[in-house]
Amino acid sequence: MTLRGNGSFTAVAWPAGLDDATGPLDQRRGSGRWELSDGGDYEFDVSLSFDEISDYDIDPGSYGDGFDISGSRDDLRLYAWVGDPDDCTNMSTFTSEPPA
């Protein structure tokens, strides 16, 4: 997952859990726009709006997903659940990498 400062993102092997996807998860590619939200009830802290998903037919902006945020500015983590959020074994965690 790459979140860019201009509000765009690209994803590899995400989103997971698409029952009607036609290809393997590890080859899935997606892109679209992201934004921070206020993290209110039933909202993601980071909202994703996909414009395309390589193996899943969508209209631009019609599929949404997102992450919640934890950690600190120096140790920021994005996380999301695939499936039942009560089952923490299905949690995906993303950490930042230094710019190349």
JSON list of N, CA and C in Angstrom, two decimals, residues 8-83:
[
{"chain": "A", "resi": 8, "resn": "SER", "atom": "N", "xyz": [-3.58, 10.31, -3.65]},
{"chain": "A", "resi": 8, "resn": "SER", "atom": "CA", "xyz": [-3.76, 9.09, -4.43]},
{"chain": "A", "resi": 8, "resn": "SER", "atom": "C", "xyz": [-3.10, 7.91, -3.70]},
{"chain": "A", "resi": 9, "resn": "PHE", "atom": "N", "xyz": [-3.49, 6.70, -4.08]},
{"chain": "A", "resi": 9, "resn": "PHE", "atom": "CA", "xyz": [-2.85, 5.51, -3.51]},
{"chain": "A", "resi": 9, "resn": "PHE", "atom": "C", "xyz": [-2.77, 4.42, -4.56]},
{"chain": "A", "resi": 10, "resn": "THR", "atom": "N", "xyz": [-1.86, 3.49, -4.33]},
{"chain": "A", "resi": 10, "resn": "THR", "atom": "CA", "xyz": [-1.79, 2.24, -5.08]},
{"chain": "A", "resi": 10, "resn": "THR", "atom": "C", "xyz": [-1.69, 1.11, -4.07]},
{"chain": "A", "resi": 11, "resn": "ALA", "atom": "N", "xyz": [-2.22, -0.03, -4.44]},
{"chain": "A", "resi": 11, "resn": "ALA", "atom": "CA", "xyz": [-2.25, -1.18, -3.54]},
{"chain": "A", "resi": 11, "resn": "ALA", "atom": "C", "xyz": [-1.85, -2.43, -4.29]},
{"chain": "A", "resi": 12, "resn": "VAL", "atom": "N", "xyz": [-1.16, -3.32, -3.60]},
{"chain": "A", "resi": 12, "resn": "VAL", "atom": "CA", "xyz": [-0.83, -4.65, -4.09]},
{"chain": "A", "resi": 12, "resn": "VAL", "atom": "C", "xyz": [-1.38, -5.64, -3.08]},
{"chain": "A", "resi": 13, "resn": "ALA", "atom": "N", "xyz": [-2.10, -6.64, -3.58]},
{"chain": "A", "resi": 13, "resn": "ALA", "atom": "CA", "xyz": [-2.72, -7.66, -2.72]},
{"chain": "A", "resi": 13, "resn": "ALA", "atom": "C", "xyz": [-3.72, -7.06, -1.74]},
{"chain": "A", "resi": 14, "resn": "TRP", "atom": "N", "xyz": [-4.41, -6.03, -2.18]},
{"chain": "A", "resi": 14, "resn": "TRP", "atom": "CA", "xyz": [-5.45, -5.40, -1.36]},
{"chain": "A", "resi": 14, "resn": "TRP", "atom": "C", "xyz": [-6.46, -4.78, -2.29]},
{"chain": "A", "resi": 15, "resn": "PRO", "atom": "N", "xyz": [-7.73, -4.81, -2.05]},
{"chain": "A", "resi": 15, "resn": "PRO", "atom": "CA", "xyz": [-8.39, -5.32, -0.85]},
{"chain": "A", "resi": 15, "resn": "PRO", "atom": "C", "xyz": [-8.51, -6.83, -0.86]},
{"chain": "A", "resi": 16, "resn": "ALA", "atom": "N", "xyz": [-8.47, -7.39, 0.32]},
{"chain": "A", "resi": 16, "resn": "ALA", "atom": "CA", "xyz": [-8.68, -8.83, 0.50]},
{"chain": "A", "resi": 16, "resn": "ALA", "atom": "C", "xyz": [-10.17, -9.07, 0.72]},
{"chain": "A", "resi": 17, "resn": "GLY", "atom": "N", "xyz": [-10.58, -10.30, 0.62]},
{"chain": "A", "resi": 17, "resn": "GLY", "atom": "CA", "xyz": [-11.97, -10.65, 0.93]},
{"chain": "A", "resi": 17, "resn": "GLY", "atom": "C", "xyz": [-12.97, -10.32, -0.14]},
{"chain": "A", "resi": 18, "resn": "LEU", "atom": "N", "xyz": [-12.55, -10.23, -1.39]},
{"chain": "A", "resi": 18, "resn": "LEU", "atom": "CA", "xyz": [-13.50, -9.99, -2.49]},
{"chain": "A", "resi": 18, "resn": "LEU", "atom": "C", "xyz": [-13.95, -11.34, -3.05]},
{"chain": "A", "resi": 19, "resn": "ASP", "atom": "N", "xyz": [-15.15, -11.77, -2.70]},
{"chain": "A", "resi": 19, "resn": "ASP", "atom": "CA", "xyz": [-15.63, -13.09, -3.09]},
{"chain": "A", "resi": 19, "resn": "ASP", "atom": "C", "xyz": [-15.73, -13.27, -4.60]},
{"chain": "A", "resi": 20, "resn": "ASP", "atom": "N", "xyz": [-16.04, -12.20, -5.34]},
{"chain": "A", "resi": 20, "resn": "ASP", "atom": "CA", "xyz": [-16.24, -12.32, -6.78]},
{"chain": "A", "resi": 20, "resn": "ASP", "atom": "C", "xyz": [-15.00, -11.94, -7.59]},
{"chain": "A", "resi": 21, "resn": "ALA", "atom": "N", "xyz": [-13.85, -11.74, -6.95]},
{"chain": "A", "resi": 21, "resn": "ALA", "atom": "CA", "xyz": [-12.62, -11.42, -7.67]},
{"chain": "A", "resi": 21, "resn": "ALA", "atom": "C", "xyz": [-12.23, -12.60, -8.55]},
{"chain": "A", "resi": 22, "resn": "THR", "atom": "N", "xyz": [-11.59, -12.30, -9.67]},
{"chain": "A", "resi": 22, "resn": "THR", "atom": "CA", "xyz": [-11.28, -13.35, -10.64]},
{"chain": "A", "resi": 22, "resn": "THR", "atom": "C", "xyz": [-9.84, -13.84, -10.57]},
{"chain": "A", "resi": 23, "resn": "GLY", "atom": "N", "xyz": [-8.98, -13.20, -9.80]},
{"chain": "A", "resi": 23, "resn": "GLY", "atom": "CA", "xyz": [-7.58, -13.60, -9.77]},
{"chain": "A", "resi": 23, "resn": "GLY", "atom": "C", "xyz": [-7.09, -13.85, -8.36]},
{"chain": "A", "resi": 24, "resn": "PRO", "atom": "N", "xyz": [-5.84, -14.32, -8.24]},
{"chain": "A", "resi": 24, "resn": "PRO", "atom": "CA", "xyz": [-5.28, -14.56, -6.91]},
{"chain": "A", "resi": 24, "resn": "PRO", "atom": "C", "xyz": [-4.95, -13.25, -6.20]},
{"chain": "A", "resi": 25, "resn": "LEU", "atom": "N", "xyz": [-5.13, -13.26, -4.89]},
{"chain": "A", "resi": 25, "resn": "LEU", "atom": "CA", "xyz": [-4.92, -12.07, -4.07]},
{"chain": "A", "resi": 25, "resn": "LEU", "atom": "C", "xyz": [-3.53, -11.47, -4.25]},
{"chain": "A", "resi": 26, "resn": "ASP", "atom": "N", "xyz": [-2.49, -12.30, -4.32]},
{"chain": "A", "resi": 26, "resn": "ASP", "atom": "CA", "xyz": [-1.13, -11.77, -4.39]},
{"chain": "A", "resi": 26, "resn": "ASP", "atom": "C", "xyz": [-0.84, -11.04, -5.70]},
{"chain": "A", "resi": 27, "resn": "GLN", "atom": "N", "xyz": [-1.71, -11.19, -6.70]},
{"chain": "A", "resi": 27, "resn": "GLN", "atom": "CA", "xyz": [-1.53, -10.48, -7.97]},
{"chain": "A", "resi": 27, "resn": "GLN", "atom": "C", "xyz": [-2.51, -9.32, -8.13]},
{"chain": "A", "resi": 28, "resn": "ARG", "atom": "N", "xyz": [-3.35, -9.09, -7.15]},
{"chain": "A", "resi": 28, "resn": "ARG", "atom": "CA", "xyz": [-4.34, -8.02, -7.22]},
{"chain": "A", "resi": 28, "resn": "ARG", "atom": "C", "xyz": [-3.65, -6.66, -7.13]},
{"chain": "A", "resi": 29, "resn": "ARG", "atom": "N", "xyz": [-4.08, -5.73, -7.97]},
{"chain": "A", "resi": 29, "resn": "ARG", "atom": "CA", "xyz": [-3.59, -4.36, -7.97]},
{"chain": "A", "resi": 29, "resn": "ARG", "atom": "C", "xyz": [-4.78, -3.43, -7.92]},
{"chain": "A", "resi": 30, "resn": "GLY", "atom": "N", "xyz": [-4.64, -2.34, -7.19]},
{"chain": "A", "resi": 30, "resn": "GLY", "atom": "CA", "xyz": [-5.72, -1.37, -7.11]},
{"chain": "A", "resi": 30, "resn": "GLY", "atom": "C", "xyz": [-5.17, 0.03, -6.98]},
{"chain": "A", "resi": 31, "resn": "SER", "atom": "N", "xyz": [-6.01, 1.01, -7.27]},
{"chain": "A", "resi": 31, "resn": "SER", "atom": "CA", "xyz": [-5.60, 2.41, -7.12]},
{"chain": "A", "resi": 31, "resn": "SER", "atom": "C", "xyz": [-6.84, 3.27, -6.93]},
{"chain": "A", "resi": 32, "resn": "GLY", "atom": "N", "xyz": [-6.60, 4.46, -6.43]},
{"chain": "A", "resi": 32, "resn": "GLY", "atom": "CA", "xyz": [-7.71, 5.39, -6.21]},
{"chain": "A", "resi": 32, "resn": "GLY", "atom": "C", "xyz": [-7.27, 6.57, -5.37]},
{"chain": "A", "resi": 33, "resn": "ARG", "atom": "N", "xyz": [-8.19, 7.05, -4.53]},
{"chain": "A", "resi": 33, "resn": "ARG", "atom": "CA", "xyz": [-7.97, 8.24, -3.70]},
{"chain": "A", "resi": 33, "resn": "ARG", "atom": "C", "xyz": [-8.13, 7.86, -2.23]},
{"chain": "A", "resi": 34, "resn": "TRP", "atom": "N", "xyz": [-7.37, 8.54, -1.36]},
{"chain": "A", "resi": 34, "resn": "TRP", "atom": "CA", "xyz": [-7.48, 8.31, 0.09]},
{"chain": "A", "resi": 34, "resn": "TRP", "atom": "C", "xyz": [-7.67, 9.65, 0.77]},
{"chain": "A", "resi": 35, "resn": "GLU", "atom": "N", "xyz": [-8.25, 9.59, 1.98]},
{"chain": "A", "resi": 35, "resn": "GLU", "atom": "CA", "xyz": [-8.38, 10.80, 2.79]},
{"chain": "A", "resi": 35, "resn": "GLU", "atom": "C", "xyz": [-8.49, 10.41, 4.26]},
{"chain": "A", "resi": 36, "resn": "LEU", "atom": "N", "xyz": [-8.07, 11.33, 5.12]},
{"chain": "A", "resi": 36, "resn": "LEU", "atom": "CA", "xyz": [-8.22, 11.14, 6.56]},
{"chain": "A", "resi": 36, "resn": "LEU", "atom": "C", "xyz": [-9.62, 11.54, 6.95]},
{"chain": "A", "resi": 37, "resn": "SER", "atom": "N", "xyz": [-10.20, 10.81, 7.89]},
{"chain": "A", "resi": 37, "resn": "SER", "atom": "CA", "xyz": [-11.51, 11.19, 8.41]},
{"chain": "A", "resi": 37, "resn": "SER", "atom": "C", "xyz": [-11.35, 11.52, 9.89]},
{"chain": "A", "resi": 38, "resn": "ASP", "atom": "N", "xyz": [-12.45, 11.89, 10.51]},
{"chain": "A", "resi": 38, "resn": "ASP", "atom": "CA", "xyz": [-12.38, 12.22, 11.94]},
{"chain": "A", "resi": 38, "resn": "ASP", "atom": "C", "xyz": [-12.42, 10.96, 12.81]},
{"chain": "A", "resi": 39, "resn": "GLY", "atom": "N", "xyz": [-12.52, 9.78, 12.18]},
{"chain": "A", "resi": 39, "resn": "GLY", "atom": "CA", "xyz": [-12.51, 8.52, 12.94]},
{"chain": "A", "resi": 39, "resn": "GLY", "atom": "C", "xyz": [-13.75, 8.33, 13.79]},
{"chain": "A", "resi": 40, "resn": "GLY", "atom": "N", "xyz": [-14.85, 8.95, 13.40]},
{"chain": "A", "resi": 40, "resn": "GLY", "atom": "CA", "xyz": [-16.09, 8.81, 14.16]},
{"chain": "A", "resi": 40, "resn": "GLY", "atom": "C", "xyz": [-16.65, 7.41, 14.08]},
{"chain": "A", "resi": 41, "resn": "ASP", "atom": "N", "xyz": [-17.78, 7.23, 14.71]},
{"chain": "A", "resi": 41, "resn": "ASP", "atom": "CA", "xyz": [-18.44, 5.92, 14.70]},
{"chain": "A", "resi": 41, "resn": "ASP", "atom": "C", "xyz": [-18.62, 5.41, 13.28]},
{"chain": "A", "resi": 42, "resn": "TYR", "atom": "N", "xyz": [-18.24, 4.15, 13.08]},
{"chain": "A", "resi": 42, "resn": "TYR", "atom": "CA", "xyz": [-18.45, 3.45, 11.81]},
{"chain": "A", "resi": 42, "resn": "TYR", "atom": "C", "xyz": [-17.67, 4.06, 10.65]},
{"chain": "A", "resi": 43, "resn": "GLU", "atom": "N", "xyz": [-16.62, 4.80, 10.93]},
{"chain": "A", "resi": 43, "resn": "GLU", "atom": "CA", "xyz": [-15.78, 5.35, 9.88]},
{"chain": "A", "resi": 43, "resn": "GLU", "atom": "C", "xyz": [-14.36, 4.86, 10.06]},
{"chain": "A", "resi": 44, "resn": "PHE", "atom": "N", "xyz": [-13.65, 4.70, 8.97]},
{"chain": "A", "resi": 44, "resn": "PHE", "atom": "CA", "xyz": [-12.23, 4.40, 9.02]},
{"chain": "A", "resi": 44, "resn": "PHE", "atom": "C", "xyz": [-11.48, 5.70, 9.29]},
{"chain": "A", "resi": 45, "resn": "ASP", "atom": "N", "xyz": [-10.32, 5.61, 9.94]},
{"chain": "A", "resi": 45, "resn": "ASP", "atom": "CA", "xyz": [-9.46, 6.78, 10.10]},
{"chain": "A", "resi": 45, "resn": "ASP", "atom": "C", "xyz": [-8.89, 7.22, 8.75]},
{"chain": "A", "resi": 46, "resn": "VAL", "atom": "N", "xyz": [-8.55, 6.25, 7.91]},
{"chain": "A", "resi": 46, "resn": "VAL", "atom": "CA", "xyz": [-8.07, 6.49, 6.55]},
{"chain": "A", "resi": 46, "resn": "VAL", "atom": "C", "xyz": [-9.06, 5.81, 5.62]},
{"chain": "A", "resi": 47, "resn": "SER", "atom": "N", "xyz": [-9.78, 6.60, 4.83]},
{"chain": "A", "resi": 47, "resn": "SER", "atom": "CA", "xyz": [-10.77, 6.05, 3.90]},
{"chain": "A", "resi": 47, "resn": "SER", "atom": "C", "xyz": [-10.17, 5.92, 2.51]},
{"chain": "A", "resi": 48, "resn": "LEU", "atom": "N", "xyz": [-10.41, 4.78, 1.87]},
{"chain": "A", "resi": 48, "resn": "LEU", "atom": "CA", "xyz": [-9.94, 4.52, 0.52]},
{"chain": "A", "resi": 48, "resn": "LEU", "atom": "C", "xyz": [-11.14, 4.45, -0.42]},
{"chain": "A", "resi": 49, "resn": "SER", "atom": "N", "xyz": [-11.02, 5.11, -1.56]},
{"chain": "A", "resi": 49, "resn": "SER", "atom": "CA", "xyz": [-12.02, 5.02, -2.60]},
{"chain": "A", "resi": 49, "resn": "SER", "atom": "C", "xyz": [-11.32, 4.51, -3.86]},
{"chain": "A", "resi": 50, "resn": "PHE", "atom": "N", "xyz": [-11.60, 3.26, -4.23]},
{"chain": "A", "resi": 50, "resn": "PHE", "atom": "CA", "xyz": [-10.91, 2.63, -5.35]},
{"chain": "A", "resi": 50, "resn": "PHE", "atom": "C", "xyz": [-11.49, 3.10, -6.68]},
{"chain": "A", "resi": 51, "resn": "ASP", "atom": "N", "xyz": [-10.59, 3.47, -7.60]},
{"chain": "A", "resi": 51, "resn": "ASP", "atom": "CA", "xyz": [-10.99, 3.76, -8.98]},
{"chain": "A", "resi": 51, "resn": "ASP", "atom": "C", "xyz": [-10.87, 2.52, -9.85]},
{"chain": "A", "resi": 52, "resn": "GLU", "atom": "N", "xyz": [-9.96, 1.63, -9.48]},
{"chain": "A", "resi": 52, "resn": "GLU", "atom": "CA", "xyz": [-9.83, 0.37, -10.21]},
{"chain": "A", "resi": 52, "resn": "GLU", "atom": "C", "xyz": [-9.25, -0.71, -9.31]},
{"chain": "A", "resi": 53, "resn": "ILE", "atom": "N", "xyz": [-9.67, -1.93, -9.57]},
{"chain": "A", "resi": 53, "resn": "ILE", "atom": "CA", "xyz": [-9.13, -3.13, -8.93]},
{"chain": "A", "resi": 53, "resn": "ILE", "atom": "C", "xyz": [-8.93, -4.13, -10.06]},
{"chain": "A", "resi": 54, "resn": "SER", "atom": "N", "xyz": [-7.73, -4.64, -10.21]},
{"chain": "A", "resi": 54, "resn": "SER", "atom": "CA", "xyz": [-7.35, -5.39, -11.41]},
{"chain": "A", "resi": 54, "resn": "SER", "atom": "C", "xyz": [-8.23, -6.60, -11.71]},
{"chain": "A", "resi": 55, "resn": "ASP", "atom": "N", "xyz": [-8.71, -7.29, -10.69]},
{"chain": "A", "resi": 55, "resn": "ASP", "atom": "CA", "xyz": [-9.46, -8.53, -10.94]},
{"chain": "A", "resi": 55, "resn": "ASP", "atom": "C", "xyz": [-10.90, -8.45, -10.40]},
{"chain": "A", "resi": 56, "resn": "TYR", "atom": "N", "xyz": [-11.43, -7.24, -10.37]},
{"chain": "A", "resi": 56, "resn": "TYR", "atom": "CA", "xyz": [-12.77, -7.05, -9.80]},
{"chain": "A", "resi": 56, "resn": "TYR", "atom": "C", "xyz": [-13.40, -5.87, -10.53]},
{"chain": "A", "resi": 57, "resn": "ASP", "atom": "N", "xyz": [-14.59, -6.07, -11.08]},
{"chain": "A", "resi": 57, "resn": "ASP", "atom": "CA", "xyz": [-15.25, -5.06, -11.90]},
{"chain": "A", "resi": 57, "resn": "ASP", "atom": "C", "xyz": [-15.95, -4.03, -11.02]},
{"chain": "A", "resi": 58, "resn": "ILE", "atom": "N", "xyz": [-15.50, -2.77, -11.08]},
{"chain": "A", "resi": 58, "resn": "ILE", "atom": "CA", "xyz": [-16.13, -1.69, -10.32]},
{"chain": "A", "resi": 58, "resn": "ILE", "atom": "C", "xyz": [-16.22, -0.44, -11.18]},
{"chain": "A", "resi": 59, "resn": "ASP", "atom": "N", "xyz": [-17.14, 0.44, -10.82]},
{"chain": "A", "resi": 59, "resn": "ASP", "atom": "CA", "xyz": [-17.16, 1.79, -11.38]},
{"chain": "A", "resi": 59, "resn": "ASP", "atom": "C", "xyz": [-16.22, 2.63, -10.52]},
{"chain": "A", "resi": 60, "resn": "PRO", "atom": "N", "xyz": [-15.47, 3.58, -11.12]},
{"chain": "A", "resi": 60, "resn": "PRO", "atom": "CA", "xyz": [-14.53, 4.39, -10.33]},
{"chain": "A", "resi": 60, "resn": "PRO", "atom": "C", "xyz": [-15.21, 5.02, -9.12]},
{"chain": "A", "resi": 61, "resn": "GLY", "atom": "N", "xyz": [-14.58, 4.86, -7.96]},
{"chain": "A", "resi": 61, "resn": "GLY", "atom": "CA", "xyz": [-15.08, 5.44, -6.72]},
{"chain": "A", "resi": 61, "resn": "GLY", "atom": "C", "xyz": [-16.20, 4.68, -6.06]},
{"chain": "A", "resi": 62, "resn": "SER", "atom": "N", "xyz": [-16.62, 3.55, -6.64]},
{"chain": "A", "resi": 62, "resn": "SER", "atom": "CA", "xyz": [-17.79, 2.84, -6.09]},
{"chain": "A", "resi": 62, "resn": "SER", "atom": "C", "xyz": [-17.42, 1.81, -5.02]},
{"chain": "A", "resi": 63, "resn": "TYR", "atom": "N", "xyz": [-16.14, 1.45, -4.90]},
{"chain": "A", "resi": 63, "resn": "TYR", "atom": "CA", "xyz": [-15.73, 0.49, -3.88]},
{"chain": "A", "resi": 63, "resn": "TYR", "atom": "C", "xyz": [-14.89, 1.22, -2.85]},
{"chain": "A", "resi": 64, "resn": "GLY", "atom": "N", "xyz": [-15.28, 1.12, -1.59]},
{"chain": "A", "resi": 64, "resn": "GLY", "atom": "CA", "xyz": [-14.55, 1.77, -0.51]},
{"chain": "A", "resi": 64, "resn": "GLY", "atom": "C", "xyz": [-14.02, 0.76, 0.49]},
{"chain": "A", "resi": 65, "resn": "ASP", "atom": "N", "xyz": [-12.95, 1.14, 1.14]},
{"chain": "A", "resi": 65, "resn": "ASP", "atom": "CA", "xyz": [-12.33, 0.33, 2.18]},
{"chain": "A", "resi": 65, "resn": "ASP", "atom": "C", "xyz": [-11.56, 1.31, 3.05]},
{"chain": "A", "resi": 66, "resn": "GLY", "atom": "N", "xyz": [-10.79, 0.81, 3.99]},
{"chain": "A", "resi": 66, "resn": "GLY", "atom": "CA", "xyz": [-10.03, 1.74, 4.79]},
{"chain": "A", "resi": 66, "resn": "GLY", "atom": "C", "xyz": [-9.25, 1.08, 5.90]},
{"chain": "A", "resi": 67, "resn": "PHE", "atom": "N", "xyz": [-8.60, 1.91, 6.67]},
{"chain": "A", "resi": 67, "resn": "PHE", "atom": "CA", "xyz": [-7.75, 1.49, 7.77]},
{"chain": "A", "resi": 67, "resn": "PHE", "atom": "C", "xyz": [-8.04, 2.34, 8.99]},
{"chain": "A", "resi": 68, "resn": "ASP", "atom": "N", "xyz": [-7.70, 1.81, 10.13]},
{"chain": "A", "resi": 68, "resn": "ASP", "atom": "CA", "xyz": [-7.66, 2.59, 11.36]},
{"chain": "A", "resi": 68, "resn": "ASP", "atom": "C", "xyz": [-6.20, 2.86, 11.67]},
{"chain": "A", "resi": 69, "resn": "ILE", "atom": "N", "xyz": [-5.93, 3.85, 12.52]},
{"chain": "A", "resi": 69, "resn": "ILE", "atom": "CA", "xyz": [-4.58, 4.29, 12.84]},
{"chain": "A", "resi": 69, "resn": "ILE", "atom": "C", "xyz": [-4.30, 4.01, 14.30]},
{"chain": "A", "resi": 70, "resn": "SER", "atom": "N", "xyz": [-3.08, 3.56, 14.57]},
{"chain": "A", "resi": 70, "resn": "SER", "atom": "CA", "xyz": [-2.61, 3.42, 15.96]},
{"chain": "A", "resi": 70, "resn": "SER", "atom": "C", "xyz": [-1.14, 3.81, 16.01]},
{"chain": "A", "resi": 71, "resn": "GLY", "atom": "N", "xyz": [-0.59, 3.85, 17.20]},
{"chain": "A", "resi": 71, "resn": "GLY", "atom": "CA", "xyz": [0.82, 4.19, 17.36]},
{"chain": "A", "resi": 71, "resn": "GLY", "atom": "C", "xyz": [1.02, 5.68, 17.57]},
{"chain": "A", "resi": 72, "resn": "SER", "atom": "N", "xyz": [2.20, 6.13, 17.23]},
{"chain": "A", "resi": 72, "resn": "SER", "atom": "CA", "xyz": [2.58, 7.53, 17.39]},
{"chain": "A", "resi": 72, "resn": "SER", "atom": "C", "xyz": [3.12, 8.07, 16.07]},
{"chain": "A", "resi": 73, "resn": "ARG", "atom": "N", "xyz": [3.43, 9.35, 16.03]},
{"chain": "A", "resi": 73, "resn": "ARG", "atom": "CA", "xyz": [3.98, 9.94, 14.82]},
{"chain": "A", "resi": 73, "resn": "ARG", "atom": "C", "xyz": [5.27, 9.21, 14.40]},
{"chain": "A", "resi": 74, "resn": "ASP", "atom": "N", "xyz": [6.07, 8.80, 15.37]},
{"chain": "A", "resi": 74, "resn": "ASP", "atom": "CA", "xyz": [7.33, 8.12, 15.07]},
{"chain": "A", "resi": 74, "resn": "ASP", "atom": "C", "xyz": [7.15, 6.63, 14.80]},
{"chain": "A", "resi": 75, "resn": "ASP", "atom": "N", "xyz": [6.04, 6.05, 15.19]},
{"chain": "A", "resi": 75, "resn": "ASP", "atom": "CA", "xyz": [5.78, 4.62, 15.02]},
{"chain": "A", "resi": 75, "resn": "ASP", "atom": "C", "xyz": [4.33, 4.41, 14.59]},
{"chain": "A", "resi": 76, "resn": "LEU", "atom": "N", "xyz": [3.97, 5.00, 13.46]},
{"chain": "A", "resi": 76, "resn": "LEU", "atom": "CA", "xyz": [2.61, 4.96, 12.95]},
{"chain": "A", "resi": 76, "resn": "LEU", "atom": "C", "xyz": [2.28, 3.59, 12.37]},
{"chain": "A", "resi": 77, "resn": "ARG", "atom": "N", "xyz": [1.07, 3.11, 12.65]},
{"chain": "A", "resi": 77, "resn": "ARG", "atom": "CA", "xyz": [0.61, 1.84, 12.11]},
{"chain": "A", "resi": 77, "resn": "ARG", "atom": "C", "xyz": [-0.82, 2.00, 11.58]},
{"chain": "A", "resi": 78, "resn": "LEU", "atom": "N", "xyz": [-1.05, 1.43, 10.41]},
{"chain": "A", "resi": 78, "resn": "LEU", "atom": "CA", "xyz": [-2.39, 1.34, 9.86]},
{"chain": "A", "resi": 78, "resn": "LEU", "atom": "C", "xyz": [-2.81, -0.12, 10.00]},
{"chain": "A", "resi": 79, "resn": "TYR", "atom": "N", "xyz": [-4.06, -0.34, 10.35]},
{"chain": "A", "resi": 79, "resn": "TYR", "atom": "CA", "xyz": [-4.51, -1.72, 10.48]},
{"chain": "A", "resi": 79, "resn": "TYR", "atom": "C", "xyz": [-5.94, -1.86, 9.98]},
{"chain": "A", "resi": 80, "resn": "ALA", "atom": "N", "xyz": [-6.25, -3.10, 9.58]},
{"chain": "A", "resi": 80, "resn": "ALA", "atom": "CA", "xyz": [-7.59, -3.42, 9.09]},
{"chain": "A", "resi": 80, "resn": "ALA", "atom": "C", "xyz": [-7.85, -4.90, 9.33]},
{"chain": "A", "resi": 81, "resn": "TRP", "atom": "N", "xyz": [-9.11, -5.24, 9.42]},
{"chain": "A", "resi": 81, "resn": "TRP", "atom": "CA", "xyz": [-9.51, -6.64, 9.58]},
{"chain": "A", "resi": 81, "resn": "TRP", "atom": "C", "xyz": [-10.03, -7.16, 8.26]},
{"chain": "A", "resi": 82, "resn": "VAL", "atom": "N", "xyz": [-9.74, -8.42, 8.00]},
{"chain": "A", "resi": 82, "resn": "VAL", "atom": "CA", "xyz": [-10.34, -9.13, 6.87]},
{"chain": "A", "resi": 82, "resn": "VAL", "atom": "C", "xyz": [-11.31, -10.12, 7.49]},
{"chain": "A", "resi": 83, "resn": "GLY", "atom": "N", "xyz": [-12.58, -9.91, 7.25]},
{"chain": "A", "resi": 83, "resn": "GLY", "atom": "CA", "xyz": [-13.59, -10.78, 7.85]},
{"chain": "A", "resi": 83, "resn": "GLY", "atom": "C", "xyz": [-14.05, -10.24, 9.18]}
]
